[in-house]
Amino acid sequence: MDYLKRGLRRTFASIKDHKILFGIVFLLQLLFLVSFLSVAIYYQVKLLEDASGIIEPLEKANYNAEMIQEGAPFTEDYLRVFNSYNSMVQNLKEFVIALLLLFFFVNGAIWMLSHWLLEEKIHWKQKPKKAFQFLLKMAASAAALLVPFLIPSYYLLSRFIRISGSFSKVVLVIEILLGAGAVLYYLFIVSLAAADIASWKRFARRWLDLSFRKIAKTAPALLLVALAFFLSSLLLYAAINYGRSFLLLAAAGIAEISVLVLTRIFFIACLQEIGHETDNH
């Protein structure tokens, strides 16, 4: 477990040596969380309004088969249902695009700067190239993982919904897909921890090595990160639900953001240490 100790030492040493950069990462993490919540709340309200525009006419619709056969309309508010449906589809697309842009650019910048914190010094002329290479590897990793997952998942889920007579079977399929999604997320964050490697061949080899062959070392680092995040989330939950002090809530929020920033740097540092051990053997 020496690599965990070295990773922890490098984490605090990097913050000591790059205080301004650490502050930028902290502010970006705050920006990401605030933006994510704002976008989620905004589009949740929009989607609920669209859903209401579909449900309300259907609740007042004519379900009498005899009246319909006689020529009475099912509903006189077809236009509202049609417009609400189109609005819902459009808002859902915008919601997904907004989240993807936030995740790729803001969260990508957070991971990239976390890598830079652990480096000795980067000449300003090299930064644009390194940033482009990092974001390109991030996009390639996401595409390599998501495309083979989303297409079969959509087909499998839609097929089960159509043919399955049991809701429990559909739930089982969703649980399996969520489990597969958790595995993909693990692979993705490991790829981000290795995305600072310039060579694509070395990056791919390191990514696979850390994800599978060295999983006995990668997993403890990830579990420590998950434990720290769980404890900070408990503190934030307690402050929201039981605390009556704004200062306590603010302190819990700052602690949550600090844990996110610190554990990310720690995770990257630990995986770099594992990679160095592998290179030296």
PDB file of C-alpha atoms in Angstrom:
ATOM      1  CA  MET A   1       0.000   0.000   0.000  1.00  0.00           C
ATOM      2  CA  ASP A   2       3.036   2.283  -0.298  1.00  0.00           C
ATOM      3  CA  TYR A   3       1.620   3.744  -3.514  1.00  0.00           C
ATOM      4  CA  LEU A   4      -1.360   5.096  -1.523  1.00  0.00           C
ATOM      5  CA  LYS A   5       0.981   6.861   0.914  1.00  0.00           C
ATOM      6  CA  ARG A   6       3.034   8.273  -1.942  1.00  0.00           C
ATOM      7  CA  GLY A   7      -0.138   9.385  -3.687  1.00  0.00           C
ATOM      8  CA  LEU A   8      -1.329  11.156  -0.542  1.00  0.00           C
ATOM      9  CA  ARG A   9       2.024  12.891  -0.068  1.00  0.00           C
ATOM     10  CA  ARG A  10       2.071  14.020  -3.696  1.00  0.00           C
ATOM     11  CA  THR A  11      -1.495  15.331  -3.354  1.00  0.00           C
ATOM     12  CA  PHE A  12      -0.674  17.689  -0.497  1.00  0.00           C
ATOM     13  CA  ALA A  13       2.729  18.596  -1.956  1.00  0.00           C
ATOM     14  CA  SER A  14       1.075  19.593  -5.258  1.00  0.00           C
ATOM     15  CA  ILE A  15      -1.411  21.841  -3.444  1.00  0.00           C
ATOM     16  CA  LYS A  16       1.419  23.457  -1.487  1.00  0.00           C
ATOM     17  CA  ASP A  17       3.407  24.105  -4.669  1.00  0.00           C
ATOM     18  CA  HIS A  18       0.456  25.258  -6.825  1.00  0.00           C
ATOM     19  CA  LYS A  19      -1.910  27.127  -4.530  1.00  0.00           C
ATOM     20  CA  ILE A  20      -3.364  29.372  -7.247  1.00  0.00           C
ATOM     21  CA  LEU A  21      -3.989  26.462  -9.601  1.00  0.00           C
ATOM     22  CA  PHE A  22      -5.643  24.530  -6.776  1.00  0.00           C
ATOM     23  CA  GLY A  23      -7.884  27.525  -6.137  1.00  0.00           C
ATOM     24  CA  ILE A  24      -8.859  27.585  -9.829  1.00  0.00           C
ATOM     25  CA  VAL A  25      -9.724  23.881  -9.700  1.00  0.00           C
ATOM     26  CA  PHE A  26     -11.830  24.476  -6.583  1.00  0.00           C
ATOM     27  CA  LEU A  27     -13.727  27.330  -8.264  1.00  0.00           C
ATOM     28  CA  LEU A  28     -14.264  25.260 -11.407  1.00  0.00           C
ATOM     29  CA  GLN A  29     -15.665  22.430  -9.300  1.00  0.00           C
ATOM     30  CA  LEU A  30     -18.035  24.900  -7.637  1.00  0.00           C
ATOM     31  CA  LEU A  31     -19.008  26.282 -11.062  1.00  0.00           C
ATOM     32  CA  PHE A  32     -19.658  22.764 -12.360  1.00  0.00           C
ATOM     33  CA  LEU A  33     -21.914  21.809  -9.444  1.00  0.00           C
ATOM     34  CA  VAL A  34     -23.870  25.094  -9.493  1.00  0.00           C
ATOM     35  CA  SER A  35     -24.267  24.933 -13.280  1.00  0.00           C
ATOM     36  CA  PHE A  36     -25.310  21.283 -13.170  1.00  0.00           C
ATOM     37  CA  LEU A  37     -27.967  21.939 -10.518  1.00  0.00           C
ATOM     38  CA  SER A  38     -29.211  25.060 -12.304  1.00  0.00           C
ATOM     39  CA  VAL A  39     -29.545  23.270 -15.643  1.00  0.00           C
ATOM     40  CA  ALA A  40     -31.206  20.252 -14.012  1.00  0.00           C
ATOM     41  CA  ILE A  41     -33.755  22.376 -12.127  1.00  0.00           C
ATOM     42  CA  TYR A  42     -34.499  24.595 -15.146  1.00  0.00           C
ATOM     43  CA  TYR A  43     -35.182  21.708 -17.509  1.00  0.00           C
ATOM     44  CA  GLN A  44     -37.020  19.720 -14.861  1.00  0.00           C
ATOM     45  CA  VAL A  45     -39.532  22.576 -14.600  1.00  0.00           C
ATOM     46  CA  LYS A  46     -39.781  22.801 -18.413  1.00  0.00           C
ATOM     47  CA  LEU A  47     -40.316  19.050 -18.784  1.00  0.00           C
ATOM     48  CA  LEU A  48     -42.957  19.006 -16.044  1.00  0.00           C
ATOM     49  CA  GLU A  49     -44.809  21.811 -17.834  1.00  0.00           C
ATOM     50  CA  ASP A  50     -44.657  19.831 -21.089  1.00  0.00           C
ATOM     51  CA  ALA A  51     -45.854  16.679 -19.322  1.00  0.00           C
ATOM     52  CA  SER A  52     -48.748  18.647 -17.844  1.00  0.00           C
ATOM     53  CA  GLY A  53     -49.655  19.833 -21.342  1.00  0.00           C
ATOM     54  CA  ILE A  54     -49.972  16.199 -22.403  1.00  0.00           C
ATOM     55  CA  ILE A  55     -51.568  14.708 -19.282  1.00  0.00           C
ATOM     56  CA  GLU A  56     -54.279  17.325 -18.632  1.00  0.00           C
ATOM     57  CA  PRO A  57     -55.990  16.959 -22.050  1.00  0.00           C
ATOM     58  CA  LEU A  58     -55.799  13.169 -21.723  1.00  0.00           C
ATOM     59  CA  GLU A  59     -57.408  13.307 -18.271  1.00  0.00           C
ATOM     60  CA  LYS A  60     -60.331  15.276 -19.782  1.00  0.00           C
ATOM     61  CA  ALA A  61     -60.476  13.133 -22.920  1.00  0.00           C
ATOM     62  CA  ASN A  62     -63.484  11.161 -24.066  1.00  0.00           C
ATOM     63  CA  TYR A  63     -62.935   7.461 -23.341  1.00  0.00           C
ATOM     64  CA  ASN A  64     -66.494   6.419 -24.200  1.00  0.00           C
ATOM     65  CA  ALA A  65     -66.181   3.987 -27.123  1.00  0.00           C
ATOM     66  CA  GLU A  66     -69.785   4.460 -28.210  1.00  0.00           C
ATOM     67  CA  MET A  67     -69.473   8.246 -28.355  1.00  0.00           C
ATOM     68  CA  ILE A  68     -66.232   7.959 -30.310  1.00  0.00           C
ATOM     69  CA  GLN A  69     -67.904   5.599 -32.798  1.00  0.00           C
ATOM     70  CA  GLU A  70     -70.698   8.138 -33.177  1.00  0.00           C
ATOM     71  CA  GLY A  71     -68.154  10.758 -34.180  1.00  0.00           C
ATOM     72  CA  ALA A  72     -67.351  12.504 -30.919  1.00  0.00           C
ATOM     73  CA  PRO A  73     -63.632  13.464 -30.726  1.00  0.00           C
ATOM     74  CA  PHE A  74     -61.328  11.707 -28.303  1.00  0.00           C
ATOM     75  CA  THR A  75     -60.099  15.129 -27.224  1.00  0.00           C
ATOM     76  CA  GLU A  76     -60.626  18.635 -28.500  1.00  0.00           C
ATOM     77  CA  ASP A  77     -57.139  19.660 -27.437  1.00  0.00           C
ATOM     78  CA  TYR A  78     -55.025  17.728 -29.970  1.00  0.00           C
ATOM     79  CA  LEU A  79     -52.955  20.804 -30.751  1.00  0.00           C
ATOM     80  CA  ARG A  80     -51.930  21.279 -27.124  1.00  0.00           C
ATOM     81  CA  VAL A  81     -50.895  17.624 -26.824  1.00  0.00           C
ATOM     82  CA  PHE A  82     -48.954  17.824 -30.098  1.00  0.00           C
ATOM     83  CA  ASN A  83     -47.176  21.063 -29.162  1.00  0.00           C
ATOM     84  CA  SER A  84     -46.391  19.831 -25.646  1.00  0.00           C
ATOM     85  CA  TYR A  85     -44.933  16.595 -27.008  1.00  0.00           C
ATOM     86  CA  ASN A  86     -42.719  18.446 -29.498  1.00  0.00           C
ATOM     87  CA  SER A  87     -41.656  20.857 -26.760  1.00  0.00           C
ATOM     88  CA  MET A  88     -40.799  17.956 -24.450  1.00  0.00           C
ATOM     89  CA  VAL A  89     -38.630  16.294 -27.106  1.00  0.00           C
ATOM     90  CA  GLN A  90     -36.853  19.594 -27.823  1.00  0.00           C
ATOM     91  CA  ASN A  91     -36.293  20.379 -24.137  1.00  0.00           C
ATOM     92  CA  LEU A  92     -35.005  16.874 -23.514  1.00  0.00           C
ATOM     93  CA  LYS A  93     -32.503  17.236 -26.363  1.00  0.00           C
ATOM     94  CA  GLU A  94     -31.357  20.621 -25.052  1.00  0.00           C
ATOM     95  CA  PHE A  95     -31.040  19.174 -21.534  1.00  0.00           C
ATOM     96  CA  VAL A  96     -28.819  16.317 -22.702  1.00  0.00           C
ATOM     97  CA  ILE A  97     -26.679  18.622 -24.852  1.00  0.00           C
ATOM     98  CA  ALA A  98     -26.249  21.108 -21.975  1.00  0.00           C
ATOM     99  CA  LEU A  99     -25.153  18.314 -19.635  1.00  0.00           C
ATOM    100  CA  LEU A 100     -22.720  16.909 -22.213  1.00  0.00           C
ATOM    101  CA  LEU A 101     -21.162  20.348 -22.793  1.00  0.00           C
ATOM    102  CA  LEU A 102     -20.833  20.929 -19.057  1.00  0.00           C
ATOM    103  CA  PHE A 103     -19.326  17.503 -18.486  1.00  0.00           C
ATOM    104  CA  PHE A 104     -16.930  17.674 -21.408  1.00  0.00           C
ATOM    105  CA  PHE A 105     -15.618  21.224 -21.068  1.00  0.00           C
ATOM    106  CA  VAL A 106     -15.946  22.137 -17.374  1.00  0.00           C
ATOM    107  CA  ASN A 107     -15.443  18.698 -15.853  1.00  0.00           C
ATOM    108  CA  GLY A 108     -12.806  17.942 -18.478  1.00  0.00           C
ATOM    109  CA  ALA A 109     -10.958  21.127 -17.508  1.00  0.00           C
ATOM    110  CA  ILE A 110     -11.107  20.098 -13.836  1.00  0.00           C
ATOM    111  CA  TRP A 111      -9.498  16.719 -14.582  1.00  0.00           C
ATOM    112  CA  MET A 112      -6.903  18.305 -16.856  1.00  0.00           C
ATOM    113  CA  LEU A 113      -5.877  20.947 -14.302  1.00  0.00           C
ATOM    114  CA  SER A 114      -5.768  18.276 -11.603  1.00  0.00           C
ATOM    115  CA  HIS A 115      -3.133  16.536 -13.732  1.00  0.00           C
ATOM    116  CA  TRP A 116      -1.227  19.791 -14.120  1.00  0.00           C
ATOM    117  CA  LEU A 117      -1.184  20.204 -10.352  1.00  0.00           C
ATOM    118  CA  LEU A 118       0.853  17.005 -10.093  1.00  0.00           C
ATOM    119  CA  GLU A 119       3.381  18.062 -12.724  1.00  0.00           C
ATOM    120  CA  GLU A 120       6.513  19.986 -11.839  1.00  0.00           C
ATOM    121  CA  LYS A 121       6.206  22.756 -14.398  1.00  0.00           C
ATOM    122  CA  ILE A 122       4.529  23.189 -17.778  1.00  0.00           C
ATOM    123  CA  HIS A 123       5.687  25.859 -20.218  1.00  0.00           C
ATOM    124  CA  TRP A 124       2.792  28.051 -21.301  1.00  0.00           C
ATOM    125  CA  LYS A 125       3.473  27.237 -24.979  1.00  0.00           C
ATOM    126  CA  GLN A 126       2.834  23.539 -24.284  1.00  0.00           C
ATOM    127  CA  LYS A 127      -0.457  24.054 -22.466  1.00  0.00           C
ATOM    128  CA  PRO A 128      -2.791  24.470 -25.492  1.00  0.00           C
ATOM    129  CA  LYS A 129      -1.386  21.316 -27.099  1.00  0.00           C
ATOM    130  CA  LYS A 130      -1.607  19.328 -23.867  1.00  0.00           C
ATOM    131  CA  ALA A 131      -5.153  20.571 -23.247  1.00  0.00           C
ATOM    132  CA  PHE A 132      -6.238  19.552 -26.762  1.00  0.00           C
ATOM    133  CA  GLN A 133      -4.634  16.124 -26.431  1.00  0.00           C
ATOM    134  CA  PHE A 134      -6.281  15.557 -23.050  1.00  0.00           C
ATOM    135  CA  LEU A 135      -9.770  16.548 -24.227  1.00  0.00           C
ATOM    136  CA  LEU A 136      -9.335  14.438 -27.371  1.00  0.00           C
ATOM    137  CA  LYS A 137      -8.446  11.370 -25.305  1.00  0.00           C
ATOM    138  CA  MET A 138     -11.387  12.107 -23.010  1.00  0.00           C
ATOM    139  CA  ALA A 139     -13.766  12.255 -25.986  1.00  0.00           C
ATOM    140  CA  ALA A 140     -12.276   9.117 -27.550  1.00  0.00           C
ATOM    141  CA  SER A 141     -12.584   7.192 -24.274  1.00  0.00           C
ATOM    142  CA  ALA A 142     -16.205   8.268 -23.815  1.00  0.00           C
ATOM    143  CA  ALA A 143     -17.062   7.297 -27.399  1.00  0.00           C
ATOM    144  CA  ALA A 144     -15.279   3.940 -27.118  1.00  0.00           C
ATOM    145  CA  LEU A 145     -17.266   3.090 -23.988  1.00  0.00           C
ATOM    146  CA  LEU A 146     -20.669   4.668 -24.633  1.00  0.00           C
ATOM    147  CA  VAL A 147     -21.374   3.824 -28.280  1.00  0.00           C
ATOM    148  CA  PRO A 148     -21.108   0.023 -27.827  1.00  0.00           C
ATOM    149  CA  PHE A 149     -23.183   0.341 -24.633  1.00  0.00           C
ATOM    150  CA  LEU A 150     -26.004   2.743 -25.513  1.00  0.00           C
ATOM    151  CA  ILE A 151     -27.135   1.188 -28.795  1.00  0.00           C
ATOM    152  CA  PRO A 152     -27.590  -2.390 -27.468  1.00  0.00           C
ATOM    153  CA  SER A 153     -29.038  -1.001 -24.212  1.00  0.00           C
ATOM    154  CA  TYR A 154     -31.687   0.993 -26.069  1.00  0.00           C
ATOM    155  CA  TYR A 155     -32.589  -2.002 -28.246  1.00  0.00           C
ATOM    156  CA  LEU A 156     -32.680  -4.401 -25.285  1.00  0.00           C
ATOM    157  CA  LEU A 157     -34.739  -2.127 -23.045  1.00  0.00           C
ATOM    158  CA  SER A 158     -37.237  -1.133 -25.745  1.00  0.00           C
ATOM    159  CA  ARG A 159     -37.664  -4.780 -26.779  1.00  0.00           C
ATOM    160  CA  PHE A 160     -38.295  -5.928 -23.194  1.00  0.00           C
ATOM    161  CA  ILE A 161     -40.818  -3.138 -22.624  1.00  0.00           C
ATOM    162  CA  ARG A 162     -42.720  -4.203 -25.752  1.00  0.00           C
ATOM    163  CA  ILE A 163     -42.762  -7.985 -25.240  1.00  0.00           C
ATOM    164  CA  SER A 164     -42.460  -8.454 -21.486  1.00  0.00           C
ATOM    165  CA  GLY A 165     -45.669  -9.051 -19.579  1.00  0.00           C
ATOM    166  CA  SER A 166     -43.908  -8.602 -16.251  1.00  0.00           C
ATOM    167  CA  PHE A 167     -42.815  -5.242 -14.864  1.00  0.00           C
ATOM    168  CA  SER A 168     -40.310  -7.022 -12.607  1.00  0.00           C
ATOM    169  CA  LYS A 169     -38.443  -8.327 -15.681  1.00  0.00           C
ATOM    170  CA  VAL A 170     -38.140  -4.798 -17.053  1.00  0.00           C
ATOM    171  CA  VAL A 171     -36.814  -3.634 -13.668  1.00  0.00           C
ATOM    172  CA  LEU A 172     -34.290  -6.491 -13.721  1.00  0.00           C
ATOM    173  CA  VAL A 173     -33.049  -5.386 -17.162  1.00  0.00           C
ATOM    174  CA  ILE A 174     -32.727  -1.786 -15.901  1.00  0.00           C
ATOM    175  CA  GLU A 175     -30.734  -2.987 -12.852  1.00  0.00           C
ATOM    176  CA  ILE A 176     -28.398  -4.978 -15.117  1.00  0.00           C
ATOM    177  CA  LEU A 177     -27.895  -1.944 -17.359  1.00  0.00           C
ATOM    178  CA  LEU A 178     -27.189   0.265 -14.330  1.00  0.00           C
ATOM    179  CA  GLY A 179     -24.606  -2.243 -13.122  1.00  0.00           C
ATOM    180  CA  ALA A 180     -22.978  -2.237 -16.552  1.00  0.00           C
ATOM    181  CA  GLY A 181     -23.073   1.568 -16.484  1.00  0.00           C
ATOM    182  CA  ALA A 182     -21.191   1.574 -13.156  1.00  0.00           C
ATOM    183  CA  VAL A 183     -18.468  -0.611 -14.698  1.00  0.00           C
ATOM    184  CA  LEU A 184     -18.232   1.752 -17.678  1.00  0.00           C
ATOM    185  CA  TYR A 185     -17.933   4.748 -15.345  1.00  0.00           C
ATOM    186  CA  TYR A 186     -15.058   3.003 -13.545  1.00  0.00           C
ATOM    187  CA  LEU A 187     -13.306   2.432 -16.873  1.00  0.00           C
ATOM    188  CA  PHE A 188     -13.933   6.046 -17.877  1.00  0.00           C
ATOM    189  CA  ILE A 189     -12.453   7.661 -14.767  1.00  0.00           C
ATOM    190  CA  VAL A 190      -9.425   5.365 -15.031  1.00  0.00           C
ATOM    191  CA  SER A 191      -8.997   6.600 -18.608  1.00  0.00           C
ATOM    192  CA  LEU A 192      -9.134  10.203 -17.372  1.00  0.00           C
ATOM    193  CA  ALA A 193      -6.463   9.417 -14.781  1.00  0.00           C
ATOM    194  CA  ALA A 194      -4.203   8.211 -17.606  1.00  0.00           C
ATOM    195  CA  ALA A 195      -5.195  10.765 -20.266  1.00  0.00           C
ATOM    196  CA  ASP A 196      -2.164  12.999 -19.662  1.00  0.00           C
ATOM    197  CA  ILE A 197       0.079  10.476 -21.442  1.00  0.00           C
ATOM    198  CA  ALA A 198       0.982  11.953 -24.829  1.00  0.00           C
ATOM    199  CA  SER A 199       1.393   8.723 -26.793  1.00  0.00           C
ATOM    200  CA  TRP A 200      -1.914   7.113 -27.784  1.00  0.00           C
ATOM    201  CA  LYS A 201      -0.354   3.650 -27.675  1.00  0.00           C
ATOM    202  CA  ARG A 202       1.041   4.157 -24.166  1.00  0.00           C
ATOM    203  CA  PHE A 203      -2.234   5.744 -23.060  1.00  0.00           C
ATOM    204  CA  ALA A 204      -4.279   2.752 -24.251  1.00  0.00           C
ATOM    205  CA  ARG A 205      -1.851   0.281 -22.681  1.00  0.00           C
ATOM    206  CA  ARG A 206      -1.812   2.175 -19.361  1.00  0.00           C
ATOM    207  CA  TRP A 207      -5.619   2.496 -19.372  1.00  0.00           C
ATOM    208  CA  LEU A 208      -6.142  -1.239 -19.870  1.00  0.00           C
ATOM    209  CA  ASP A 209      -3.363  -2.116 -17.444  1.00  0.00           C
ATOM    210  CA  LEU A 210      -4.782   0.022 -14.621  1.00  0.00           C
ATOM    211  CA  SER A 211      -8.363  -1.054 -15.333  1.00  0.00           C
ATOM    212  CA  PHE A 212      -7.787  -4.808 -15.378  1.00  0.00           C
ATOM    213  CA  ARG A 213      -4.313  -6.180 -14.677  1.00  0.00           C
ATOM    214  CA  LYS A 214      -3.661  -3.760 -11.810  1.00  0.00           C
ATOM    215  CA  ILE A 215      -7.246  -3.649 -10.525  1.00  0.00           C
ATOM    216  CA  ALA A 216      -6.101  -5.037  -7.153  1.00  0.00           C
ATOM    217  CA  LYS A 217      -4.252  -1.736  -6.676  1.00  0.00           C
ATOM    218  CA  THR A 218      -6.643   0.569  -8.515  1.00  0.00           C
ATOM    219  CA  ALA A 219      -9.683  -0.629  -6.532  1.00  0.00           C
ATOM    220  CA  PRO A 220      -8.384   0.359  -3.038  1.00  0.00           C
ATOM    221  CA  ALA A 221      -7.659   3.898  -4.250  1.00  0.00           C
ATOM    222  CA  LEU A 222     -11.137   4.141  -5.740  1.00  0.00           C
ATOM    223  CA  LEU A 223     -12.732   2.736  -2.566  1.00  0.00           C
ATOM    224  CA  LEU A 224     -10.953   5.361  -0.446  1.00  0.00           C
ATOM    225  CA  VAL A 225     -12.253   8.064  -2.783  1.00  0.00           C
ATOM    226  CA  ALA A 226     -15.796   6.648  -2.584  1.00  0.00           C
ATOM    227  CA  LEU A 227     -15.610   6.440   1.228  1.00  0.00           C
ATOM    228  CA  ALA A 228     -14.457  10.058   1.559  1.00  0.00           C
ATOM    229  CA  PHE A 229     -17.218  11.213  -0.787  1.00  0.00           C
ATOM    230  CA  PHE A 230     -19.821   9.179   1.119  1.00  0.00           C
ATOM    231  CA  LEU A 231     -18.806  10.683   4.471  1.00  0.00           C
ATOM    232  CA  SER A 232     -18.766  14.254   3.112  1.00  0.00           C
ATOM    233  CA  SER A 233     -22.180  13.664   1.525  1.00  0.00           C
ATOM    234  CA  LEU A 234     -23.527  12.447   4.874  1.00  0.00           C
ATOM    235  CA  LEU A 235     -22.279  15.646   6.478  1.00  0.00           C
ATOM    236  CA  LEU A 236     -23.927  17.757   3.766  1.00  0.00           C
ATOM    237  CA  TYR A 237     -27.180  15.777   4.095  1.00  0.00           C
ATOM    238  CA  ALA A 238     -27.201  16.307   7.854  1.00  0.00           C
ATOM    239  CA  ALA A 239     -26.532  20.034   7.430  1.00  0.00           C
ATOM    240  CA  ILE A 240     -29.404  20.366   4.930  1.00  0.00           C
ATOM    241  CA  ASN A 241     -31.961  18.357   6.877  1.00  0.00           C
ATOM    242  CA  TYR A 242     -31.059  18.969  10.507  1.00  0.00           C
ATOM    243  CA  GLY A 243     -28.874  22.039  10.628  1.00  0.00           C
ATOM    244  CA  ARG A 244     -30.409  25.460  11.241  1.00  0.00           C
ATOM    245  CA  SER A 245     -27.274  27.480  10.630  1.00  0.00           C
ATOM    246  CA  PHE A 246     -26.343  28.918   7.251  1.00  0.00           C
ATOM    247  CA  LEU A 247     -22.685  28.826   8.284  1.00  0.00           C
ATOM    248  CA  LEU A 248     -22.944  25.086   8.998  1.00  0.00           C
ATOM    249  CA  LEU A 249     -24.542  24.490   5.611  1.00  0.00           C
ATOM    250  CA  ALA A 250     -21.890  26.591   3.866  1.00  0.00           C
ATOM    251  CA  ALA A 251     -19.117  24.728   5.708  1.00  0.00           C
ATOM    252  CA  ALA A 252     -20.614  21.369   4.713  1.00  0.00           C
ATOM    253  CA  GLY A 253     -20.870  22.517   1.081  1.00  0.00           C
ATOM    254  CA  ILE A 254     -17.256  23.707   1.052  1.00  0.00           C
ATOM    255  CA  ALA A 255     -16.192  20.404   2.623  1.00  0.00           C
ATOM    256  CA  GLU A 256     -18.048  18.464  -0.098  1.00  0.00           C
ATOM    257  CA  ILE A 257     -16.379  20.442  -2.885  1.00  0.00           C
ATOM    258  CA  SER A 258     -12.972  20.138  -1.193  1.00  0.00           C
ATOM    259  CA  VAL A 259     -13.374  16.377  -0.928  1.00  0.00           C
ATOM    260  CA  LEU A 260     -14.277  16.129  -4.625  1.00  0.00           C
ATOM    261  CA  VAL A 261     -11.200  18.140  -5.603  1.00  0.00           C
ATOM    262  CA  LEU A 262      -8.780  16.426  -3.209  1.00  0.00           C
ATOM    263  CA  THR A 263      -9.907  12.875  -3.908  1.00  0.00           C
ATOM    264  CA  ARG A 264      -9.627  13.429  -7.663  1.00  0.00           C
ATOM    265  CA  ILE A 265      -6.023  14.611  -7.286  1.00  0.00           C
ATOM    266  CA  PHE A 266      -5.335  11.711  -4.900  1.00  0.00           C
ATOM    267  CA  PHE A 267      -6.817   9.184  -7.323  1.00  0.00           C
ATOM    268  CA  ILE A 268      -4.738  10.499 -10.226  1.00  0.00           C
ATOM    269  CA  ALA A 269      -1.578  10.540  -8.073  1.00  0.00           C
ATOM    270  CA  CYS A 270      -2.160   6.951  -6.886  1.00  0.00           C
ATOM    271  CA  LEU A 271      -2.718   5.645 -10.404  1.00  0.00           C
ATOM    272  CA  GLN A 272       0.395   7.473 -11.593  1.00  0.00           C
ATOM    273  CA  GLU A 273       2.343   5.758  -8.805  1.00  0.00           C
ATOM    274  CA  ILE A 274       0.973   2.381  -9.897  1.00  0.00           C
ATOM    275  CA  GLY A 275       2.016   3.189 -13.455  1.00  0.00           C
ATOM    276  CA  HIS A 276       5.521   4.134 -12.344  1.00  0.00           C
ATOM    277  CA  GLU A 277       5.839   0.845 -10.450  1.00  0.00           C
ATOM    278  CA  THR A 278       4.808  -1.007 -13.591  1.00  0.00           C
ATOM    279  CA  ASP A 279       7.297   0.902 -15.761  1.00  0.00           C
ATOM    280  CA  ASN A 280      10.140   0.158 -13.333  1.00  0.00           C
ATOM    281  CA  HIS A 281       9.531  -3.600 -13.377  1.00  0.00           C
TER     282      HIS A 281
END
